Structures are given as structure tokens and as C-alpha cells.
Short mmCIF file of C-alpha atoms in Angstrom, two decimals:
data_model
loop_
_atom_site.label_atom_id
_atom_site.label_comp_id
_atom_site.label_asym_id
_atom_site.label_seq_id
_atom_site.Cartn_x
_atom_site.Cartn_y
_atom_site.Cartn_z
CA MET R 1 -27.92 26.94 66.32
CA LEU R 2 -26.24 25.50 63.21
CA LYS R 3 -23.03 27.38 64.06
CA LYS R 4 -23.02 25.86 67.55
CA ILE R 5 -23.41 22.31 66.14
CA VAL R 6 -20.55 22.79 63.62
CA ALA R 7 -18.33 24.22 66.34
CA PHE R 8 -19.10 21.25 68.60
CA ILE R 9 -18.23 18.72 65.85
CA PHE R 10 -14.96 20.57 65.13
CA ILE R 11 -13.97 20.38 68.81
CA VAL R 12 -14.74 16.63 68.97
CA VAL R 13 -12.70 15.87 65.82
CA MET R 14 -9.72 17.83 67.11
CA ALA R 15 -9.88 16.03 70.44
CA VAL R 16 -10.00 12.59 68.80
CA THR R 17 -7.10 13.48 66.48
CA SER R 18 -5.03 14.68 69.41
CA ILE R 19 -5.69 11.49 71.39
CA THR R 20 -4.94 9.24 68.40
CA GLY R 21 -1.69 11.07 67.66
CA CYS R 22 -0.62 10.75 71.26
CA ALA R 23 -1.44 7.04 71.14
CA ARG R 24 0.76 6.58 68.08
CA ARG R 25 3.67 8.41 69.61
CA GLY R 26 3.52 6.46 72.85
CA SER R 27 2.71 2.97 71.51
CA ILE R 28 4.59 -0.09 72.88
CA SER R 29 6.85 -1.65 70.21
CA GLY R 30 8.18 -4.70 72.05
CA GLY R 31 10.19 -5.75 75.09
CA LEU R 32 13.20 -7.70 76.26
CA LYS R 33 13.65 -11.07 74.57
CA ASP R 34 12.99 -14.09 76.78
CA THR R 35 16.35 -15.88 77.29
CA ILE R 36 15.44 -17.87 80.42
CA PRO R 37 15.06 -21.64 79.88
CA PRO R 38 12.28 -23.64 81.50
CA VAL R 39 12.92 -25.44 84.78
CA MET R 40 11.42 -28.48 86.45
CA VAL R 41 9.02 -27.60 89.26
CA GLY R 42 7.99 -31.10 90.26
CA SER R 43 7.85 -34.75 89.27
CA SER R 44 6.26 -38.05 90.15
CA PRO R 45 8.26 -39.81 91.42
CA LYS R 46 10.74 -37.22 92.68
CA ASN R 47 14.05 -36.77 90.89
CA MET R 48 16.79 -38.88 92.58
CA THR R 49 14.21 -41.25 94.03
CA THR R 50 15.26 -44.73 95.23
CA ASP R 51 13.50 -48.13 95.32
CA PHE R 52 11.66 -47.21 92.12
CA LYS R 53 9.35 -49.99 90.95
CA GLY R 54 6.98 -48.12 88.63
CA LYS R 55 6.55 -47.82 84.87
CA GLN R 56 5.42 -44.20 84.60
CA ILE R 57 7.23 -40.88 85.23
CA ARG R 58 5.75 -37.41 85.00
CA ILE R 59 7.91 -34.27 84.98
CA ASP R 60 6.29 -30.82 85.40
CA PHE R 61 7.78 -27.50 84.23
CA ASN R 62 7.21 -23.84 85.12
CA GLU R 63 6.13 -22.93 81.56
CA TYR R 64 5.02 -24.47 78.28
CA ILE R 65 7.79 -26.54 76.70
CA LYS R 66 8.41 -28.50 73.51
CA VAL R 67 10.38 -31.71 73.06
CA LYS R 68 12.46 -31.99 69.87
CA ASP R 69 15.17 -34.29 68.47
CA ILE R 70 14.53 -36.68 71.33
CA ASN R 71 15.86 -39.70 69.39
CA LYS R 72 19.20 -37.96 68.95
CA GLN R 73 19.47 -36.00 72.18
CA LEU R 74 18.11 -38.32 74.89
CA ILE R 75 20.76 -40.56 76.49
CA ILE R 76 19.51 -43.29 78.83
CA SER R 77 22.15 -45.02 80.94
CA PRO R 78 22.17 -47.96 81.29
CA PRO R 79 20.61 -48.26 77.82
CA MET R 80 17.26 -50.00 77.53
CA ASP R 81 16.38 -52.77 75.10
CA TYR R 82 13.03 -51.13 74.46
CA ALA R 83 12.95 -47.35 74.18
CA PRO R 84 10.38 -45.68 76.47
CA ASP R 85 7.42 -43.76 75.10
CA ILE R 86 7.74 -40.01 75.73
CA TYR R 87 4.86 -37.64 75.12
CA PRO R 88 3.52 -35.20 74.19
CA MET R 89 5.87 -34.80 71.20
CA GLY R 90 5.90 -31.73 68.96
CA SER R 91 3.15 -29.87 70.79
CA ALA R 92 3.39 -27.42 73.67
CA SER R 93 2.84 -28.80 77.16
CA ARG R 94 3.74 -28.03 80.76
CA TYR R 95 4.74 -31.64 81.48
CA ILE R 96 6.45 -34.74 80.04
CA ASP R 97 5.16 -38.27 80.55
CA ILE R 98 7.62 -41.18 80.28
CA LYS R 99 6.24 -44.70 79.90
CA ILE R 100 8.89 -47.33 80.57
CA LYS R 101 8.48 -50.45 78.41
CA ASP R 102 11.65 -52.29 79.43
CA THR R 103 12.25 -54.49 82.47
CA LEU R 104 14.41 -52.49 84.85
CA LYS R 105 17.52 -54.11 86.34
CA PRO R 106 17.57 -54.52 90.12
CA ASN R 107 19.80 -52.30 92.28
CA THR R 108 20.63 -50.07 89.34
CA THR R 109 20.81 -46.30 88.99
CA TYR R 110 19.20 -45.00 85.78
CA SER R 111 19.92 -41.62 84.25
CA PHE R 112 17.81 -39.86 81.60
CA ASN R 113 19.90 -37.05 80.08
CA PHE R 114 17.69 -34.96 77.77
CA GLY R 115 20.57 -33.01 76.22
CA GLN R 116 19.15 -30.01 74.35
CA SER R 117 15.79 -31.62 73.56
CA ILE R 118 13.61 -29.67 76.06
CA THR R 119 13.04 -26.03 75.10
CA ASP R 120 10.55 -23.33 76.04
CA ASN R 121 7.64 -22.98 73.65
CA ASN R 122 8.14 -19.34 72.63
CA GLU R 123 11.87 -18.68 72.14
CA GLY R 124 13.30 -22.22 72.02
CA ASN R 125 15.61 -21.70 75.01
CA PRO R 126 16.96 -25.19 75.89
CA TYR R 127 16.84 -26.74 79.35
CA SER R 128 20.44 -27.83 78.75
CA GLN R 129 21.61 -31.25 79.94
CA PHE R 130 18.56 -31.77 82.16
CA LYS R 131 18.82 -35.14 83.92
CA PHE R 132 16.19 -37.24 85.63
CA ILE R 133 17.72 -39.93 87.84
CA PHE R 134 16.24 -42.78 89.84
CA SER R 135 17.43 -46.06 91.33
CA THR R 136 15.75 -49.44 91.59
CA GLY R 137 17.88 -50.05 94.69
CA SER R 138 18.20 -48.34 98.04
CA TYR R 139 20.76 -45.70 96.96
CA ILE R 140 21.89 -43.59 94.01
CA ASP R 141 25.25 -44.59 92.53
CA SER R 142 27.43 -41.48 92.45
CA LEU R 143 30.83 -42.41 90.96
CA ALA R 144 32.03 -40.91 87.68
CA VAL R 145 34.80 -41.05 85.06
CA GLY R 146 35.64 -38.51 82.37
CA GLY R 147 37.89 -37.80 79.45
CA MET R 148 38.05 -36.46 75.94
CA ILE R 149 37.47 -37.66 72.38
CA LYS R 150 39.81 -37.04 69.46
CA ASP R 151 40.12 -38.40 65.96
CA ALA R 152 43.13 -40.65 65.44
CA TYR R 153 43.89 -39.14 62.01
CA SER R 154 41.90 -35.97 61.37
CA ARG R 155 42.32 -32.71 63.29
CA LYS R 156 38.58 -32.36 63.88
CA ALA R 157 36.77 -34.80 66.14
CA ASP R 158 33.33 -36.19 65.33
CA ASN R 159 30.27 -35.01 67.21
CA PHE R 160 27.59 -37.27 68.71
CA VAL R 161 30.16 -39.83 69.86
CA THR R 162 28.91 -42.57 72.17
CA VAL R 163 31.11 -43.50 75.13
CA MET R 164 30.42 -46.87 76.75
CA LEU R 165 31.46 -48.97 79.74
CA TYR R 166 31.28 -52.78 79.85
CA GLU R 167 31.76 -54.61 83.13
CA ALA R 168 35.11 -56.44 83.19
CA ASN R 169 33.74 -59.72 84.50
CA GLU R 170 33.72 -63.38 83.48
CA THR R 171 30.98 -62.85 80.87
CA TYR R 172 32.94 -60.24 78.91
CA THR R 173 34.73 -61.38 75.73
CA ASP R 174 36.10 -59.56 72.70
CA SER R 175 32.85 -60.32 70.86
CA THR R 176 30.70 -58.58 73.49
CA ILE R 177 30.81 -55.12 71.88
CA TYR R 178 29.58 -56.59 68.57
CA LYS R 179 26.35 -57.97 70.02
CA GLU R 180 25.56 -56.62 73.50
CA LYS R 181 24.71 -53.17 74.82
CA PRO R 182 27.01 -51.63 77.43
CA ARG R 183 26.40 -51.30 81.14
CA TYR R 184 26.73 -47.49 81.04
CA VAL R 185 26.60 -45.00 78.19
CA THR R 186 26.88 -41.29 77.49
CA ASN R 187 27.23 -39.11 74.38
CA THR R 188 29.23 -36.02 73.50
CA LEU R 189 26.20 -34.67 71.58
CA ASP R 190 26.72 -31.97 68.94
CA SER R 191 29.28 -29.59 70.39
CA LEU R 192 31.53 -31.32 72.90
CA THR R 193 34.70 -33.40 72.67
CA ASN R 194 34.85 -34.13 76.38
CA PHE R 195 32.64 -36.62 78.18
CA THR R 196 31.57 -37.62 81.68
CA LEU R 197 30.01 -40.94 82.68
CA GLU R 198 28.13 -40.44 85.93
CA ASN R 199 26.07 -42.43 88.43
CA LEU R 200 28.40 -45.41 88.14
CA LYS R 201 28.77 -48.37 90.45
CA GLU R 202 32.19 -49.27 91.82
CA GLY R 203 34.04 -51.84 89.72
CA LYS R 204 36.30 -52.56 86.75
CA TYR R 205 35.15 -51.63 83.27
CA TYR R 206 36.30 -51.72 79.65
CA ILE R 207 35.84 -48.31 78.07
CA PHE R 208 34.99 -47.68 74.41
CA ALA R 209 33.89 -44.84 72.17
CA LEU R 210 31.85 -45.29 69.00
CA LYS R 211 30.76 -43.03 66.20
CA ASP R 212 27.64 -45.17 66.23
CA LYS R 213 26.02 -44.82 62.80
CA GLY R 214 23.29 -47.33 63.66
CA ASN R 215 22.58 -45.67 67.02
CA ASN R 216 22.23 -49.13 68.55
CA TYR R 217 25.14 -49.24 71.04
CA VAL R 218 26.89 -52.18 69.32
CA TYR R 219 29.98 -52.05 67.10
CA ASN R 220 29.61 -52.46 63.34
CA PRO R 221 33.10 -52.25 61.73
CA LYS R 222 31.59 -51.56 58.29
CA SER R 223 30.09 -48.24 59.37
CA ASP R 224 31.36 -47.24 62.82
CA LYS R 225 34.52 -45.63 64.12
CA ILE R 226 35.86 -47.06 67.37
CA ALA R 227 38.24 -46.09 70.19
CA PHE R 228 39.29 -48.35 73.03
CA LEU R 229 41.72 -48.84 75.88
CA LYS R 230 43.35 -52.25 76.02
CA GLU R 231 43.21 -52.65 79.79
CA PRO R 232 40.14 -52.17 82.00
CA ILE R 233 39.77 -49.04 84.11
CA ASN R 234 38.95 -48.84 87.80
CA VAL R 235 35.96 -46.94 89.16
CA PRO R 236 36.76 -45.05 91.29
CA ASN R 237 40.36 -44.52 90.17
CA ASP R 238 43.19 -43.61 92.49
CA SER R 239 43.62 -40.15 90.97
CA LEU R 240 41.73 -37.72 88.79
CA ILE R 241 42.47 -39.54 85.53
CA LEU R 242 41.05 -38.15 82.29
CA TYR R 243 40.92 -40.83 79.62
CA GLN R 244 41.75 -39.91 76.01
CA LEU R 245 40.00 -41.99 73.36
CA SER R 246 41.17 -41.78 69.73
CA LEU R 247 38.52 -42.71 67.18
CA PHE R 248 39.51 -44.60 64.05
CA LYS R 249 37.83 -46.49 61.23
CA GLU R 250 39.16 -50.03 60.95
CA GLN R 251 40.55 -51.11 57.61
CA LEU R 252 38.22 -53.96 56.73
CA PRO R 253 39.71 -57.23 55.46
CA LEU R 254 39.80 -57.25 51.67
CA LYS R 255 36.65 -58.82 50.28
CA PRO R 256 35.55 -58.65 46.63
CA LEU R 257 31.86 -58.54 45.73
CA LYS R 258 30.16 -60.01 42.68
CA PRO R 259 30.98 -58.07 39.49
CA SER R 260 28.31 -56.64 37.19
CA GLN R 261 28.46 -55.50 33.57
CA ILE R 262 28.04 -51.76 32.95
CA SER R 263 29.16 -51.47 29.32
CA SER R 264 29.94 -53.76 26.42
CA ASN R 265 33.59 -54.01 27.48
CA ARG R 266 33.64 -53.30 31.20
CA LEU R 267 32.66 -54.91 34.50
CA VAL R 268 32.49 -53.15 37.84
CA MET R 269 33.28 -55.04 41.05
CA GLY R 270 32.64 -53.65 44.51
CA TYR R 271 34.90 -54.45 47.44
CA GLU R 272 35.51 -53.99 51.14
CA GLY R 273 38.98 -53.16 52.45
CA ASP R 274 42.10 -52.05 50.55
CA PRO R 275 41.89 -53.01 46.84
CA ARG R 276 45.54 -52.35 45.98
CA THR R 277 46.56 -55.99 46.51
CA LEU R 278 43.55 -57.37 44.63
CA LYS R 279 44.23 -59.28 41.40
CA ALA R 280 41.71 -60.60 38.87
CA LYS R 281 41.96 -63.06 36.00
CA VAL R 282 39.19 -63.52 33.43
CA LYS R 283 38.38 -66.78 31.62
CA ASN R 284 35.62 -67.88 29.30
CA GLY R 285 32.41 -69.26 30.73
CA THR R 286 33.77 -72.81 31.02
CA GLY R 287 37.04 -71.66 32.58
CA THR R 288 39.16 -73.24 29.86
CA GLN R 289 40.54 -70.17 28.11
CA ASP R 290 42.12 -66.98 29.41
CA ILE R 291 40.63 -63.67 28.30
CA PRO R 292 42.92 -60.58 28.40
CA SER R 293 41.81 -58.02 30.98
CA VAL R 294 43.00 -54.99 32.93
CA LEU R 295 42.03 -54.06 36.50
CA THR R 296 41.74 -50.37 37.43
CA ASN R 297 40.21 -48.25 40.16
CA LEU R 298 36.82 -46.58 39.78
CA SER R 299 37.42 -43.09 41.14
CA GLY R 300 35.20 -42.01 44.02
CA LYS R 301 33.66 -45.47 44.50
CA ASP R 302 34.49 -48.55 46.54
CA SER R 303 34.72 -50.45 43.25
CA VAL R 304 37.25 -51.55 40.66
CA GLN R 305 36.83 -51.89 36.90
CA VAL R 306 37.59 -55.05 34.94
CA TRP R 307 38.28 -54.09 31.33
CA LEU R 308 37.42 -56.78 28.75
CA PRO R 309 38.13 -57.02 25.02
CA ARG R 310 35.36 -55.80 22.77
CA ASN R 311 33.25 -58.41 21.03
CA ILE R 312 34.46 -61.33 23.11
CA GLU R 313 31.47 -63.39 21.88
CA GLN R 314 30.85 -65.11 25.19
CA ASP R 315 27.54 -65.74 26.94
CA SER R 316 29.37 -65.47 30.26
CA VAL R 317 32.82 -65.00 31.73
CA GLN R 318 34.48 -66.35 34.84
CA VAL R 319 36.27 -63.78 37.00
CA SER R 320 38.81 -65.30 39.41
CA VAL R 321 39.77 -62.84 42.13
CA ASN R 322 42.93 -63.37 44.17
CA TYR R 323 42.90 -61.74 47.62
CA ARG R 324 44.31 -62.56 51.06
CA ASP R 325 45.74 -65.88 49.80
CA THR R 326 42.23 -66.77 48.64
CA ILE R 327 40.79 -67.25 45.16
CA LYS R 328 37.11 -66.62 44.58
CA ASP R 329 35.36 -67.30 41.28
CA PHE R 330 32.43 -65.25 39.97
CA VAL R 331 30.41 -66.00 36.84
CA VAL R 332 29.04 -62.93 35.03
CA LYS R 333 26.48 -63.13 32.24
CA ILE R 334 27.49 -61.02 29.25
CA LYS R 335 24.76 -58.97 27.59
CA GLU R 336 24.79 -57.04 24.36
CA MET R 337 25.27 -53.35 25.06
CA LYS R 338 25.67 -50.49 22.61
CA ALA R 339 27.80 -48.28 24.83
CA ALA R 340 31.54 -48.83 24.54
CA ASP R 341 34.35 -46.95 26.23
CA SER R 342 36.76 -45.02 24.00
CA LEU R 343 40.10 -43.36 24.63
CA SER R 344 40.12 -39.75 25.80
CA ILE R 345 42.92 -37.89 27.56
CA THR R 346 42.47 -34.89 29.84
CA ALA R 347 44.98 -32.73 31.68
CA VAL R 348 44.68 -32.17 35.43
CA GLN R 349 46.56 -28.84 35.27
CA LYS R 350 45.10 -26.40 32.79
CA GLY R 351 47.36 -23.47 31.90
CA GLY R 352 49.41 -23.06 35.06
CA LEU R 353 51.83 -25.51 36.66
CA HIS R 354 53.35 -25.01 40.11
CA PHE R 355 56.97 -25.89 40.80
CA ARG R 356 56.04 -28.70 43.20
CA GLN R 357 53.67 -30.37 40.72
CA ARG R 358 54.13 -32.97 38.03
CA PHE R 359 52.16 -32.54 34.82
CA THR R 360 49.36 -35.09 35.08
CA LEU R 361 47.02 -36.65 32.51
CA ASN R 362 43.98 -38.81 33.17
CA THR R 363 43.01 -41.46 30.63
CA SER R 364 39.48 -42.79 30.16
CA THR R 365 40.74 -46.27 29.21
CA PRO R 366 43.85 -48.03 30.51
CA ILE R 367 47.09 -47.31 28.63
CA VAL R 368 49.31 -50.31 27.83
CA THR R 369 52.02 -48.74 25.63
CA ILE R 370 53.88 -45.41 25.88
CA ASP R 371 56.21 -44.27 23.11
CA THR R 372 58.29 -41.51 24.71
CA THR R 373 59.93 -40.70 21.35
CA LYS R 374 56.58 -39.22 20.31
CA ILE R 375 56.35 -36.94 23.35
CA SER R 376 58.15 -33.60 23.07
CA LEU R 377 58.48 -30.57 25.33
CA ILE R 378 59.72 -27.11 24.33
CA ASN R 379 59.89 -23.80 26.15
CA LYS R 380 58.83 -20.34 24.93
CA ASP R 381 62.17 -19.95 23.12
CA LEU R 382 61.46 -23.18 21.20
CA VAL R 383 64.29 -24.90 23.05
CA ALA R 384 63.74 -28.58 23.80
CA VAL R 385 63.38 -29.42 27.50
CA LYS R 386 64.54 -32.77 28.80
CA ILE R 387 61.80 -34.89 30.37
CA ASN R 388 63.02 -36.59 33.55
CA SER R 389 60.36 -39.28 33.82
CA VAL R 390 57.09 -40.51 32.35
CA ILE R 391 55.24 -42.77 34.79
CA TYR R 392 51.85 -44.37 34.18
CA ASN R 393 49.82 -45.70 37.12
CA THR R 394 47.56 -48.31 35.53
CA PHE R 395 45.38 -48.80 38.61
CA GLU R 396 44.63 -45.06 38.81
CA GLN R 397 44.72 -44.52 35.00
CA LYS R 398 47.00 -41.56 35.58
CA LEU R 399 50.11 -40.43 33.65
CA GLU R 400 52.65 -38.21 35.47
CA ILE R 401 55.46 -36.35 33.70
CA ASP R 402 58.31 -34.74 35.61
CA PHE R 403 60.65 -32.16 34.08
CA PRO R 404 62.86 -29.27 35.33
CA LYS R 405 60.83 -26.07 35.60
CA GLU R 406 62.08 -22.52 35.36
CA GLU R 407 60.32 -19.40 36.61
CA SER R 408 58.27 -17.19 34.27
CA GLN R 409 58.51 -19.83 31.58
CA LYS R 410 56.03 -21.18 29.05
CA TYR R 411 56.03 -24.83 28.02
CA ASN R 412 54.40 -26.72 25.19
CA PHE R 413 53.83 -30.48 25.30
CA THR R 414 53.14 -32.32 22.05
CA PHE R 415 51.92 -35.92 21.94
CA LEU R 416 52.19 -37.21 18.37
CA PRO R 417 49.79 -39.91 17.15
CA GLY R 418 50.73 -43.23 18.72
CA ALA R 419 52.39 -41.77 21.81
CA LEU R 420 49.76 -43.45 24.01
CA THR R 421 48.05 -46.72 23.07
CA ASP R 422 45.28 -48.18 25.19
CA PHE R 423 44.10 -51.71 25.96
CA TYR R 424 41.97 -51.68 22.79
CA GLU R 425 44.91 -50.72 20.55
CA LYS R 426 43.48 -47.24 20.09
CA SER R 427 46.03 -44.41 20.03
CA ASN R 428 45.82 -40.69 20.60
CA ASP R 429 45.52 -38.10 17.88
CA THR R 430 47.95 -35.19 18.05
CA LEU R 431 47.64 -33.56 21.46
CA THR R 432 49.11 -30.26 22.63
CA PHE R 433 49.14 -28.80 26.12
CA ASN R 434 50.36 -25.32 27.03
CA LEU R 435 51.65 -24.63 30.53
CA SER R 436 53.23 -21.66 32.28
CA THR R 437 55.06 -21.09 35.54
CA ARG R 438 55.12 -18.12 37.90
CA THR R 439 58.08 -16.36 39.48
CA TYR R 440 59.66 -17.78 42.63
CA SER R 441 58.69 -14.57 44.42
CA ASP R 442 55.02 -15.62 44.05
CA TYR R 443 55.73 -18.45 46.51
CA GLY R 444 57.04 -18.80 50.02
CA ASN R 445 59.49 -21.23 51.59
CA LEU R 446 58.59 -23.25 54.67
CA ARG R 447 61.33 -24.64 56.89
CA VAL R 448 60.19 -26.95 59.68
CA THR R 449 62.44 -27.96 62.58
CA LEU R 450 61.20 -31.08 64.36
CA GLN R 451 61.91 -31.06 68.08
CA ASN R 452 61.75 -33.98 70.53
CA ALA R 453 60.80 -36.61 67.95
CA LYS R 454 60.22 -39.88 69.80
CA ARG R 455 61.20 -42.23 66.97
CA PHE R 456 61.76 -42.60 63.25
CA PRO R 457 60.71 -43.02 60.49
CA LEU R 458 58.03 -40.39 60.44
CA ILE R 459 56.06 -38.50 57.81
CA LEU R 460 55.79 -34.70 57.94
CA GLU R 461 52.80 -33.41 55.97
CA VAL R 462 51.67 -29.90 55.02
CA LEU R 463 47.86 -29.68 54.78
CA ASN R 464 45.45 -27.01 53.63
CA ALA R 465 42.25 -26.08 55.47
CA SER R 466 40.46 -29.06 53.91
CA GLU R 467 43.20 -31.40 55.18
CA GLU R 468 44.42 -32.11 51.65
CA VAL R 469 48.13 -32.99 51.61
CA LYS R 470 49.98 -30.28 49.66
CA ALA R 471 53.52 -31.38 50.52
CA SER R 472 55.12 -34.20 52.48
CA TYR R 473 58.53 -35.48 53.54
CA TYR R 474 59.52 -38.96 54.71
CA SER R 475 62.14 -38.61 57.41
CA LYS R 476 64.38 -41.43 58.57
CA GLY R 477 66.12 -39.14 61.00
CA GLU R 478 66.19 -35.68 59.44
CA THR R 479 64.77 -32.96 61.68
CA ASN R 480 65.40 -29.86 59.52
CA ILE R 481 63.02 -30.14 56.60
CA VAL R 482 62.54 -27.55 53.84
CA PHE R 483 59.53 -27.13 51.56
CA ASP R 484 60.45 -24.68 48.80
CA ALA R 485 58.04 -22.90 46.44
CA VAL R 486 54.92 -23.31 48.59
CA LEU R 487 51.79 -21.43 47.51
CA PRO R 488 50.79 -18.62 49.92
CA ASP R 489 48.11 -19.95 52.25
CA GLN R 490 47.27 -21.01 55.80
CA TYR R 491 48.65 -24.50 56.44
CA VAL R 492 48.43 -27.21 59.07
CA LEU R 493 51.41 -29.40 59.96
CA ARG R 494 50.93 -33.08 60.74
CA VAL R 495 53.43 -35.75 61.78
CA ILE R 496 52.71 -39.47 61.44
CA TYR R 497 54.92 -41.94 63.28
CA ASP R 498 55.27 -44.61 60.58
CA ASP R 499 55.97 -47.49 62.93
CA ASN R 500 55.65 -50.24 60.31
CA GLY R 501 57.68 -48.28 57.75
CA ASN R 502 55.24 -48.58 54.85
CA GLY R 503 55.16 -44.86 54.05
CA GLU R 504 51.54 -44.20 55.07
CA TRP R 505 49.25 -43.92 58.10
CA ASP R 506 47.82 -47.21 59.32
CA SER R 507 44.58 -47.56 61.22
CA GLY R 508 44.07 -49.78 64.27
CA ASN R 509 42.26 -53.04 64.85
CA PHE R 510 40.18 -53.89 67.90
CA LEU R 511 40.44 -57.70 67.79
CA GLU R 512 44.21 -57.44 67.32
CA LYS R 513 44.35 -54.89 70.17
CA ARG R 514 46.30 -52.64 67.85
CA GLN R 515 46.03 -48.87 68.14
CA PRO R 516 46.35 -46.67 65.03
CA GLU R 517 49.71 -45.12 64.27
CA GLU R 518 50.27 -41.98 66.31
CA VAL R 519 49.47 -38.64 64.69
CA ILE R 520 50.52 -35.23 66.07
CA TYR R 521 49.24 -31.88 64.81
CA PHE R 522 51.00 -28.57 65.22
CA PRO R 523 48.53 -26.63 67.41
CA ASN R 524 48.32 -23.50 65.22
CA GLU R 525 47.96 -22.79 61.55
CA VAL R 526 51.13 -21.68 59.79
CA GLN R 527 50.85 -18.78 57.38
CA VAL R 528 53.06 -18.84 54.30
CA ARG R 529 53.31 -15.52 52.43
CA ALA R 530 54.64 -14.77 48.98
CA ASN R 531 58.39 -14.11 48.87
CA TRP R 532 58.74 -14.97 52.58
CA ASP R 533 60.81 -17.59 54.39
CA VAL R 534 58.95 -19.17 57.31
CA ASP R 535 60.98 -20.96 60.00
CA GLN R 536 58.63 -23.05 62.10
CA PRO R 537 59.75 -25.14 65.10
CA PHE R 538 57.45 -28.14 65.70
CA ASN R 539 57.74 -29.65 69.18
CA LEU R 540 56.55 -33.27 69.09
CA GLY R 541 56.66 -33.56 72.87
CA GLY R 542 59.10 -36.44 73.05
CA GLY R 543 60.73 -35.03 76.21
#
């Protein structure tokens, strides 16, 4: 009997083991990933409804969805003064409720473009560019205009650019875009440079684009980029016109801000606009006596530095700032501070110097005297090398030294005591800097032939991937331009039509109806290799 029981248990165990093993071998490990976005299956009222008079909209979907980034993705056109409430937010649901808080305009078609904000709950597949449209009138407006966005200066256009239409009627003035929302609006969102404004009513409109930092549909020149067309457009137009809008940041009028003391001998003054024409004079607190001062730039900040003598023994100073034919006086209280700025000198190039570079030094305090007899340069054979020029840029606190460079050469700069003397009559100790050059075969040569240039002068620039200018040439008519000894790299070519002849790119101005100076990029990157000559035609499309 015992043997029968043991045999029975053995058979049961073997059977269970066999079943379990089979289960492991045949177990389901997954399936195809869901890539299908949700879709609308119904709404109240219906999409594309007319004569809408309600305040509530419900949209139903075929699966659970989530709503995300609604503040950035949802575009309502025409824009509303009071944003609607949309819920549920952040939690899964099979519907969206929209509660309208604004007063709807009569006989107007409204469009709710949800962008990429509606996704399925499980995989996050977006219901891309889903639109809900209704009209408060008896029909849906169906006209449209389109175009593309570019940056007026940079190769890469901004994302999330707002494109707006204002009715060209008797109420429109140049101040309208600063204080009123547009009639129609759309947005390029995060990946597009083209745009389409849809569900428009027939008429004439002024068209604008904004990189709208405040997300409020009005133009703030301090923070926003703008693009505009001078003349109004017609809707519908006679042909399939695509409008190109070039975004630019206006150069603000120069405006100094109140200075503040940051060390015992230095004030910092913020500004708006271009500070290069700004001038400052310092007097004692009563304004009866001049105090020596130097004005320099504060690198990386929209501020300048006003350098004062140490121990001026004043309770306050008066800073008179001259800008735009205007003089503005500031009074700054002077406090006792332990920290004082002292002279230090640092080299920009450390060790190696390229043929196209000038040896550059930065100074911590402004230099007022340079004694070139105390600056010497010798090569590796101890032969003196003639220095072509020593130029100090006071505003940038930068010293540039140019000299003839030979390949595979070593150079030694020596600055004897007293070569550089700063505003505080402090001079350098003995300074030495060692530099070396490569062979010419380590570099390439880039020859650019400009074709179909529309006008001169123009500026041809060679940029790296970060759009830093590595070489430039100012042409008053030359079309065959050579850049020798260029470091091997991938480069971008840019031409600026310098219409005002000031040697730099100038931005536009909306109130002056002035567009920025025209910029043209070569469409492809240009590769420069070591010991290669690159001949690159650049067609500017002048016809």
C-alpha cells in the first residue's frame, strides 16, 4: 500500500513539473507597441457648428487621454481676453470639458488648435494638430494664408513663433500691436518654420510675427523679436502667395540706468540699447569739481563700469551721462568698502597662436599708458621680431598685438616693469608669454567667389557651427575673396548687405518701417581640410 502511495505522489509531481515547464516555455512576453493616437468620437456641440451661443464644450475620445502643456500648445484664434477653463488636467479621461469665460464676438469663426497637447494615456501618442472649430454666425469662415518664418540674422529660426493678423481698418494705428490683441493668431509650435492662418474672413490685414516672450499677443520691444510686412495683405489673395517673415530684435534706444557701487573704486551702470556712444563724467556730490574716471564695458552683462579714484573721500558723487544728445544726472552714495580692484593681466591665447590671430591680453583694470620700449618679442633663435602694432581698446579692456608670424616658430614676449600702467598708476611686474605656431600644411585655404551680388558694400563672414565669426572680409566690389590659413573645420558662409556702410549688421525698426539689413547664407556647410585649397562659388541670387 505504501509503495502505491509513493508511486502516486511521484506521478503527480512529474505531471506538475511538466506542466509548469511548458508554461514557462510558452509564456507571453509582450506585444506590438501602441502607436495609434486617440481620435474624437463625438462632441457637444458638434465640431464645425454654427450659430454657437453657449459657454460649454465637451469633446469625447475613443480612449483615455491626457492633456499636457496646454498653456504652450493650445492656440485659440481669435485670441480671448480671458483664457477658458479646460479640464480634467493631468489625469486620464475619455473627454475634455471647455468652459468659455470670455464674451464671444458676433459672426466670428473660432478655432481651438490643441497642437500636441492631447495624447493617449498609455503611450503618449499625440492627437497632432487637433482642431475644434465653431462660429457664432451662420457660416464657418474658410479662407487661409500661409508662409514661413526665418531669423533675419541667425541661420536657425526660433520655435514657438506667434503669427498674427490685424484688420487694416480705420482703428488700426502703429501703436495697436503694443496694446491690443490681433484679430487672428497661430503659432509655429516647437518644430515648424512654416505657418498657416485658417478660418479667416475676407478683408485686408497687417501681418506680424512675434517671438512672444510674454505669451500675451502684444509686442514688447525689450523682450520680443518681431517681423512685419509694411503693406497690408489681401485675404483671399490673387495667387498662392507664401509670405516670408524675418524675425529680428530691435536695437533699443540708448538709455542709461541708475549706477550702483560694487567696490571701493567702481560703479556699475546698466543700460538699454548700444552703449558704445555712451559717455560719462563724474563730479563731486555738489557738482562743482570734476573727478577723474574711466568708462569700460562689463563683459557678459548689459552694464558698463565707471572706474573712480581710490579714497576719493566723498559722501556721494554725481554721474552725468551723455547719450542721444541728452544729459542725465545720477547721484550715487559712496560707502566704505574693503574690496578694491587691482591690476592683473591674462593672455587669451595660451601656448599656441594661429596665423589669423593677434596676440591678445585682457586687463582687470583700465590701462592708460603703454610704453612700447618695454615690450620685446624674440623668436626661438633669439632674434628680435618687429611688432607691427600695439592697440588697446579701453572700452573692452583688451590689448591686441600684431606681428609677422612664421610657421613652426616659437615666440617669447617680455613685458618689463612699467610697460603697462593702469588708471591707478599701478604697473605690471615682469611678464613673459611663450607662443608657438604650426606649419602652413596644418591649415587649409578657402577661396570664395561671390556670384550675382546685388549691391556693395557687403560683408562676407566665415562662421563655425556655433555661428562664431572666424574670418571676415569687407568688400566694396571684390568678388574673389581668399581666406588663407584657416583651421580645418566645417564652416558656414554668410553675406551681409551693409546698406548703411557702417561695417556691421543693423537690425530693423517697426515704427520707422525699416527692415533689417539683408543676410544670405550659403545653403551647405563648407569643409576645409588641412593642406587643401577649397574653391567655393557662392551664388547670392542677384539675377
